[in-house]
mmCIF file of C-alpha atoms in Angstrom:
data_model
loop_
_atom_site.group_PDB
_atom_site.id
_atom_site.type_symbol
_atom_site.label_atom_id
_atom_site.label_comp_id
_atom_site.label_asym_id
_atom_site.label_seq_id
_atom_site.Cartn_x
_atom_site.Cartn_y
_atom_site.Cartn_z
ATOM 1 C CA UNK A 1 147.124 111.855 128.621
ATOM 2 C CA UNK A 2 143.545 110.301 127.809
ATOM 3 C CA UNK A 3 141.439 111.475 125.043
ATOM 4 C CA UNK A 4 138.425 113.441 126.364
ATOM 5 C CA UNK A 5 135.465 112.018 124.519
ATOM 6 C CA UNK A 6 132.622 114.645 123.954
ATOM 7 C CA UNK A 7 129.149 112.951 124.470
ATOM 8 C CA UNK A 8 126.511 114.180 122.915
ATOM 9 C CA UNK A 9 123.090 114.173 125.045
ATOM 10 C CA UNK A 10 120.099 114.031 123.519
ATOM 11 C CA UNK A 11 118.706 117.532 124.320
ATOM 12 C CA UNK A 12 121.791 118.976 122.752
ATOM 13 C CA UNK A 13 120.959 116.958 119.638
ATOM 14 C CA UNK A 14 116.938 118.606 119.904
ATOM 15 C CA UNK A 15 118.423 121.418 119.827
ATOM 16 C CA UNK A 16 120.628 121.464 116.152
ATOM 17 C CA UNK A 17 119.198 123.883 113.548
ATOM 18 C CA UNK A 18 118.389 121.769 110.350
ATOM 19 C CA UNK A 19 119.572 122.937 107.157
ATOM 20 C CA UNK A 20 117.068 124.492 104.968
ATOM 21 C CA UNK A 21 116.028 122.779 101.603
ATOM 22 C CA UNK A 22 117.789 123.422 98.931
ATOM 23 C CA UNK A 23 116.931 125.007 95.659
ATOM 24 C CA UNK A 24 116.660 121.836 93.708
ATOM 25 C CA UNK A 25 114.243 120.336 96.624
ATOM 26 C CA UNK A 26 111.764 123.350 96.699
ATOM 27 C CA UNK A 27 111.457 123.040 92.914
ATOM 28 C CA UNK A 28 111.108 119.434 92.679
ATOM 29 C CA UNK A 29 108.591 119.637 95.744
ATOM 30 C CA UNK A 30 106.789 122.420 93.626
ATOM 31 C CA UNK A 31 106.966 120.737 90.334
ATOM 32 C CA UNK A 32 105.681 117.789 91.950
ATOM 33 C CA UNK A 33 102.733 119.919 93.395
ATOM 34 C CA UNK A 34 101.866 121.294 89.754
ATOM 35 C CA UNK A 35 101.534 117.454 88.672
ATOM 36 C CA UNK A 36 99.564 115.632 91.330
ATOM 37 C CA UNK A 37 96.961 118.762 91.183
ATOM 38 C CA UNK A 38 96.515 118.772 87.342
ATOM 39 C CA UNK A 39 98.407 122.063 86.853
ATOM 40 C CA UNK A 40 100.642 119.735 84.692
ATOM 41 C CA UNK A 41 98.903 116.590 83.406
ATOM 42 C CA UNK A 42 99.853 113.517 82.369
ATOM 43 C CA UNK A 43 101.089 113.845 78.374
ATOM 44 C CA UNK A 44 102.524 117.720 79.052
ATOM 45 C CA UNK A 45 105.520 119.008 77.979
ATOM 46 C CA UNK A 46 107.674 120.612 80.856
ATOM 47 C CA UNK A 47 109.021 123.578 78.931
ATOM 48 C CA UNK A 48 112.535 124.631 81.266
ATOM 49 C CA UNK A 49 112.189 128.136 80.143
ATOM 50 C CA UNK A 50 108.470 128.772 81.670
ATOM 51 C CA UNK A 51 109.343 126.924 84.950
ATOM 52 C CA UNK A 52 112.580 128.658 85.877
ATOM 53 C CA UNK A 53 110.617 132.005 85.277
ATOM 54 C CA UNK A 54 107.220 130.650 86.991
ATOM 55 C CA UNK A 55 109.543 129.336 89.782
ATOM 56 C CA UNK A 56 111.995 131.933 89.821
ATOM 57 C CA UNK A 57 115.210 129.239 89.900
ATOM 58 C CA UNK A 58 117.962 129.326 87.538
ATOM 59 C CA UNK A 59 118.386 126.147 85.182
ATOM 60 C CA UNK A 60 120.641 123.944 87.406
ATOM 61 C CA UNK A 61 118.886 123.373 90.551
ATOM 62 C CA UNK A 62 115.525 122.837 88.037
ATOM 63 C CA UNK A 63 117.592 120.202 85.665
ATOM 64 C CA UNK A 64 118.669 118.337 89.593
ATOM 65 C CA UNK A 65 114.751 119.188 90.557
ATOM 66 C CA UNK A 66 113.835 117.157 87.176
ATOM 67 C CA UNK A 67 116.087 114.477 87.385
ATOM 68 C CA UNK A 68 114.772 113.724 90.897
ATOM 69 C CA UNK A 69 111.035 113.796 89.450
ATOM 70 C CA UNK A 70 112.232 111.352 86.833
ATOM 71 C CA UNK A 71 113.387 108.780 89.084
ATOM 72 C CA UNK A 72 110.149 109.235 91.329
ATOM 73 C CA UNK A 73 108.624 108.514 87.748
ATOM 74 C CA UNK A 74 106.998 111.075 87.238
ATOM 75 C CA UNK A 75 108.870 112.312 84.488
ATOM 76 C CA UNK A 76 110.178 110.541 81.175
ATOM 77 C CA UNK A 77 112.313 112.055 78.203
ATOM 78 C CA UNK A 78 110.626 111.513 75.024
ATOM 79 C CA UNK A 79 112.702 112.044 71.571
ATOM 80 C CA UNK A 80 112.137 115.275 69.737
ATOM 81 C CA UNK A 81 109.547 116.010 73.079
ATOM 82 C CA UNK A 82 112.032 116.194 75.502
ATOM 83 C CA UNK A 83 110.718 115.912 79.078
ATOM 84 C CA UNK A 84 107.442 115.142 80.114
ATOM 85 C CA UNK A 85 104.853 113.900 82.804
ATOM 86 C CA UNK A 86 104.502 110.609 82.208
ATOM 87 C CA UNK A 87 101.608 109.726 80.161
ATOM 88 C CA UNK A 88 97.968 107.686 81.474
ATOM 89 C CA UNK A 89 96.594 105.697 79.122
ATOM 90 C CA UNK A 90 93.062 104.064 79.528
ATOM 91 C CA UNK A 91 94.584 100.784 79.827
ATOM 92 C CA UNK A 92 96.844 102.249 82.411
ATOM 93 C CA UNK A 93 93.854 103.383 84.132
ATOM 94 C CA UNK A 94 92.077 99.964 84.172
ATOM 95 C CA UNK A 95 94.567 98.026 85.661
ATOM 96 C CA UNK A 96 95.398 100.342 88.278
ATOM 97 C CA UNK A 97 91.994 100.775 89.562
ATOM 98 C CA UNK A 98 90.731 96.930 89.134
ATOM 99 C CA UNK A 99 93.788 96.051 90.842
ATOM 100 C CA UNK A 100 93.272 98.908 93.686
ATOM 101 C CA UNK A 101 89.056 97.755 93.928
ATOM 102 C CA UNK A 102 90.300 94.057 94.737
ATOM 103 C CA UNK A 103 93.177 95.231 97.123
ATOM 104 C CA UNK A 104 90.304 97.045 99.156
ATOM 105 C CA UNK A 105 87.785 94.401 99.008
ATOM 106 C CA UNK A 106 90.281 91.790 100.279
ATOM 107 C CA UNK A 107 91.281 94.203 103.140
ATOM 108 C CA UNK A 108 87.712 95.210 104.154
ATOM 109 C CA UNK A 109 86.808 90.915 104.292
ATOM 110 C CA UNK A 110 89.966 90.004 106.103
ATOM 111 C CA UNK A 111 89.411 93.476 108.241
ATOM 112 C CA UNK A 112 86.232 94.759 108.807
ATOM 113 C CA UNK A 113 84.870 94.063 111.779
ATOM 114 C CA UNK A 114 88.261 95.456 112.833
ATOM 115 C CA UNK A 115 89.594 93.988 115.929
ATOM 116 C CA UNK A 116 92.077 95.837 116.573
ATOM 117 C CA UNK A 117 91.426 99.589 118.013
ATOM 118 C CA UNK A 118 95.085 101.093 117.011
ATOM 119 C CA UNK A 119 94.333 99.854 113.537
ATOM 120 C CA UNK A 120 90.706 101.992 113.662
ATOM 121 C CA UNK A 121 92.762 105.019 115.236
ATOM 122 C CA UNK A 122 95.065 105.000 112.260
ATOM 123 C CA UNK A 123 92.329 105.691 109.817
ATOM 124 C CA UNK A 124 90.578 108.869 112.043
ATOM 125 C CA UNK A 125 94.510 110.390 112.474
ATOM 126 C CA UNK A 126 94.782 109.802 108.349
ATOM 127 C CA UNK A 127 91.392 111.239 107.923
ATOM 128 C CA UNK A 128 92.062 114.131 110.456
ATOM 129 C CA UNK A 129 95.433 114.922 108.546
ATOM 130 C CA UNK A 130 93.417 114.964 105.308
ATOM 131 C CA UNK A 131 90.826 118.027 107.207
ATOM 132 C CA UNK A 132 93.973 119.747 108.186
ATOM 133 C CA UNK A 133 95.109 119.783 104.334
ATOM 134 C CA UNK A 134 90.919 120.747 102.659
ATOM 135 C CA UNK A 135 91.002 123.407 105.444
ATOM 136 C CA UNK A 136 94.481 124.770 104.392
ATOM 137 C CA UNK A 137 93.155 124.660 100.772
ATOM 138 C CA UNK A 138 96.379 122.377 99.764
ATOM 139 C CA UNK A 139 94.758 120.074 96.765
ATOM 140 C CA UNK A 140 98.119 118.516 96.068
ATOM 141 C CA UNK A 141 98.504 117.359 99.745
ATOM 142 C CA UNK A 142 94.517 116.317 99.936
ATOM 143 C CA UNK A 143 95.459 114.073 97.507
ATOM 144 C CA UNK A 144 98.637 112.800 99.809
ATOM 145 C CA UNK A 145 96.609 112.137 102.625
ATOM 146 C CA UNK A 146 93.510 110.845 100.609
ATOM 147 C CA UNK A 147 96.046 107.879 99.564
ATOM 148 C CA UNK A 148 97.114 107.303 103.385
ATOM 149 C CA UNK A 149 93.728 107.414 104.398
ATOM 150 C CA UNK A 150 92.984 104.335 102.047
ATOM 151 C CA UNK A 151 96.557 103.141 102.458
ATOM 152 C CA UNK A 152 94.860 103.435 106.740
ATOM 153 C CA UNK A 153 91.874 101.536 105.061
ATOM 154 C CA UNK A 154 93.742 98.588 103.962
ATOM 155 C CA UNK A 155 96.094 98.507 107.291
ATOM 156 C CA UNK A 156 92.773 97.090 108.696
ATOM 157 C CA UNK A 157 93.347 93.698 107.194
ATOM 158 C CA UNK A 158 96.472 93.868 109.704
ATOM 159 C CA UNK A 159 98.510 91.880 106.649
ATOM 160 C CA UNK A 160 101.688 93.101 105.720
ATOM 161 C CA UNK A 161 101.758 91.840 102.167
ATOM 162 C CA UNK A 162 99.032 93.377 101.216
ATOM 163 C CA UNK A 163 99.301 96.435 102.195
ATOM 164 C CA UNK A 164 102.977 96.739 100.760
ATOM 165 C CA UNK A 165 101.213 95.772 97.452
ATOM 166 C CA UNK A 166 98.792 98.507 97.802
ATOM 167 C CA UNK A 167 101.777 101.535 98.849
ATOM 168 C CA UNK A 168 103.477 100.338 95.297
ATOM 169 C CA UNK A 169 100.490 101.667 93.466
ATOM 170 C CA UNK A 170 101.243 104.642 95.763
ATOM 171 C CA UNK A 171 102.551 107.335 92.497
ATOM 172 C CA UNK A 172 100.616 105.257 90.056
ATOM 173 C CA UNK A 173 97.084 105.418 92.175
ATOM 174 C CA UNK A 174 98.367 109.530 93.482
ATOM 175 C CA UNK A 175 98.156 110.470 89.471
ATOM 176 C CA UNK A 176 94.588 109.268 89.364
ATOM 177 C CA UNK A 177 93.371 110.231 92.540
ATOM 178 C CA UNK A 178 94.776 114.181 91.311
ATOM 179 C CA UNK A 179 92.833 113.404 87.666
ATOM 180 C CA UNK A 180 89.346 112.247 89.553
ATOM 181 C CA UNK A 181 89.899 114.955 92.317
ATOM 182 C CA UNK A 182 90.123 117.537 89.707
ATOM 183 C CA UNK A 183 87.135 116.241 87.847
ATOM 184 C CA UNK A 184 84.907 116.393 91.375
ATOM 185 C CA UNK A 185 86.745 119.343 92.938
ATOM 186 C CA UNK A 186 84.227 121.912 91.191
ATOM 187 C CA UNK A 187 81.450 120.709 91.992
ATOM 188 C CA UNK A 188 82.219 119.490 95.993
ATOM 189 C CA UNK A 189 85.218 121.442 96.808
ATOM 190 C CA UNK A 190 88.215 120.199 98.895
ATOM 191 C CA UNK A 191 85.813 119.753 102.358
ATOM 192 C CA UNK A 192 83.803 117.447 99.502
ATOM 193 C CA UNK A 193 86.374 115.053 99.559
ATOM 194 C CA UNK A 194 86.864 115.039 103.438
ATOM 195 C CA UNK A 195 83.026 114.281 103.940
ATOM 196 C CA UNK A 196 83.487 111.422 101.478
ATOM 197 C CA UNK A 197 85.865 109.778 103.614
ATOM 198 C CA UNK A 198 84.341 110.738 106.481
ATOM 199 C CA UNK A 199 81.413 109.046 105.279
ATOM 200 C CA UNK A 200 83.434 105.604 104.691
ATOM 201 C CA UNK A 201 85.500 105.758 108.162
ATOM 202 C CA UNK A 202 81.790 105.958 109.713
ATOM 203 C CA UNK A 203 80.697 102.723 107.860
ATOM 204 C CA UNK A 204 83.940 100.716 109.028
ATOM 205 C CA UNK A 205 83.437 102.062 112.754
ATOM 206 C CA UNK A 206 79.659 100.413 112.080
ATOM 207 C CA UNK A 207 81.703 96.768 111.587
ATOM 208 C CA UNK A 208 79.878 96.031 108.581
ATOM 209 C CA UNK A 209 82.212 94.739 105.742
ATOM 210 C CA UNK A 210 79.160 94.534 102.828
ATOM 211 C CA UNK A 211 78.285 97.924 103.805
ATOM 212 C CA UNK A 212 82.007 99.504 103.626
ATOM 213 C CA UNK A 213 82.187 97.406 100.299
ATOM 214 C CA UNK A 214 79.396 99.263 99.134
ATOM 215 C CA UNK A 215 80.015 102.706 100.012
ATOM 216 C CA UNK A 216 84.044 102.330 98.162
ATOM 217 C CA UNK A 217 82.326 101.131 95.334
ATOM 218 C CA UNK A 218 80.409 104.260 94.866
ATOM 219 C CA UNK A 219 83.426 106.206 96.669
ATOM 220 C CA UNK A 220 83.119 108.280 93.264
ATOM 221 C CA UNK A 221 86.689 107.144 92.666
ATOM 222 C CA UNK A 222 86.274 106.925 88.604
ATOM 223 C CA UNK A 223 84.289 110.278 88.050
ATOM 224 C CA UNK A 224 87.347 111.158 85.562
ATOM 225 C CA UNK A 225 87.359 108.140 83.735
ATOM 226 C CA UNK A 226 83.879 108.629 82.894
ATOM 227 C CA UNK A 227 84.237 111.910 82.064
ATOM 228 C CA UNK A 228 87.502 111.732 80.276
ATOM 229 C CA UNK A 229 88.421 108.003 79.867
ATOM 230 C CA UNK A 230 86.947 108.006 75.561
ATOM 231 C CA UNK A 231 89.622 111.188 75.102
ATOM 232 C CA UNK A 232 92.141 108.764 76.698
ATOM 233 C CA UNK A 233 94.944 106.885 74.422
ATOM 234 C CA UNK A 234 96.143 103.315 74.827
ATOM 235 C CA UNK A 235 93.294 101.796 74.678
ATOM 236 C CA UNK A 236 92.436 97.748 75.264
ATOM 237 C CA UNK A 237 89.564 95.435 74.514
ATOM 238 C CA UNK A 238 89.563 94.750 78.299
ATOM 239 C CA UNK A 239 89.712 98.693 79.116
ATOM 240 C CA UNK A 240 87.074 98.961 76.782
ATOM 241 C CA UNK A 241 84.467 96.805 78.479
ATOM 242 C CA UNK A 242 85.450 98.169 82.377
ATOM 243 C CA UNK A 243 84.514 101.734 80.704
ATOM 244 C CA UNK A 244 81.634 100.424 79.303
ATOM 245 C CA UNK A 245 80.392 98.614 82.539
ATOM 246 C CA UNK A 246 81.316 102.007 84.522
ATOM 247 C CA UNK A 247 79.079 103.831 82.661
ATOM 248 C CA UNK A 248 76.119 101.520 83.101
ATOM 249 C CA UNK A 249 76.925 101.327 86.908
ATOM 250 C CA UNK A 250 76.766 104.756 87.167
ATOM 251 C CA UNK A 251 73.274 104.850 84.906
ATOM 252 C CA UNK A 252 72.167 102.403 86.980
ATOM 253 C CA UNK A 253 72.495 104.347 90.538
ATOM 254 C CA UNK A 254 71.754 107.798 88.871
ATOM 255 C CA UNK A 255 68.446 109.310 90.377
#
């Protein structure tokens, strides 16, 4: 006799219950939250005791949770420190936002005027996702979709190599963007940060590429460097003179 073969259709597979998360996945997603909106910043120790009681897990699934957060790179195990986030330096700093200006400004000449509408569309969806994260009052995920939206940005250069460049700054440039959101957050607010970006998809719709270069220039993206980046460690001579030239950028434009 034959072998029935069950078949599977495709609204029987619609229809499967997914598993929740586990333990270890909430806390690394929560963790992750407490780093990328300043709760835990760059340099901290992450004391096991205070998180399994702030958390309310027990010690393994926040040891798997940690592990996971290493490997993302968030993490690092220092001697005698134990585990912390990973540390910014200003020289850190410096090269990941020179390299992330000239990413931008080679996407906005090969892109802008865009020329293809799907590519525009991608940017109001990002920038519509980023809304739907201010209104929810989710700072950790308005700093997700803040990246996407410029990730959206440089998709409008239609160039594959660059914009695979720019996503590998993705954890690097999401650690910033959490340091200079917190830094502006108290004075604009969450819906702050929307109307910035609101304010730069409006420009690219407009087709002019000097006038997008412009407004990402004074996107306000370095706010915490100027505010923070002489208490920063790991200094260079290089670091020292992008500081330097911040500040008189920002002298220059003040009213």
């Amino acid at each position: 006799m034959a072998e029935r073969t069950t078949v599977t259709r495709p609204d029987e597979t619609a229809r499967r219950i997914a598993p929740p998360p586990s333990m270890a996945r909430l806390a690394a997603d929560a963790v992750r939250k407490m780093i990328l909106t300043g709760e835990l910043q760059p340099g901290d120790r992450v004391v096991e005791n205070q998180l399994t009681h702030q958390l309310g897990v027990s010690r393994p699934p926040l040891r798997e949770a940690l592990r996971v957060l290493e490997q993302e790179g968030l993490l690092v195990q220092q001697p005698r420190r134990g585990v912390i986030v990973v540390p910014i330096t200003l020289h850190d700093v410096y090269e990941i936002f020179t390299l992330r200006d000239q990413l931008e400004r080679m996407a906005v000449e090969l892109g802008v005027p865009v020329r293809s509408p799907d590519r525009l569309e991608r940017c109001r969806a990002a920038l519509r996702d980023l809304e739907e994260a201010a209104r929810a009052g989710d700072a950790a995920t308005v700093t997700d979709r803040a990246f996407d939206f410029h990730l959206a940005v440089v998709g409008l250069a239609g160039h594959r190599r660059l914009e695979e460049s720019y996503r590998s700054l993705s954890l690097q440039m999401r650690l910033c963007m959490g340091m200079n959101q917190r830094a502006r957050v108290a004075g604009e607010g969450l819906w702050g940060i929307v109307e910035r970006h609101r304010a730069i998809l409006e420009t690219l719709e407009r087709g002019d590429p000097q006038e997008a270069l412009e407004m990402l220039t004074d996107h306000g993206q370095h706010t915490f460097v100027l505010e923070l980046g002489h208490s920063l460690g790991g200094r260079s001579a290089e670091a020292e003179t992008w500081l330097e030239r911040l500040g008189r950028s920002r002298s220059d434009t003040a009213p």
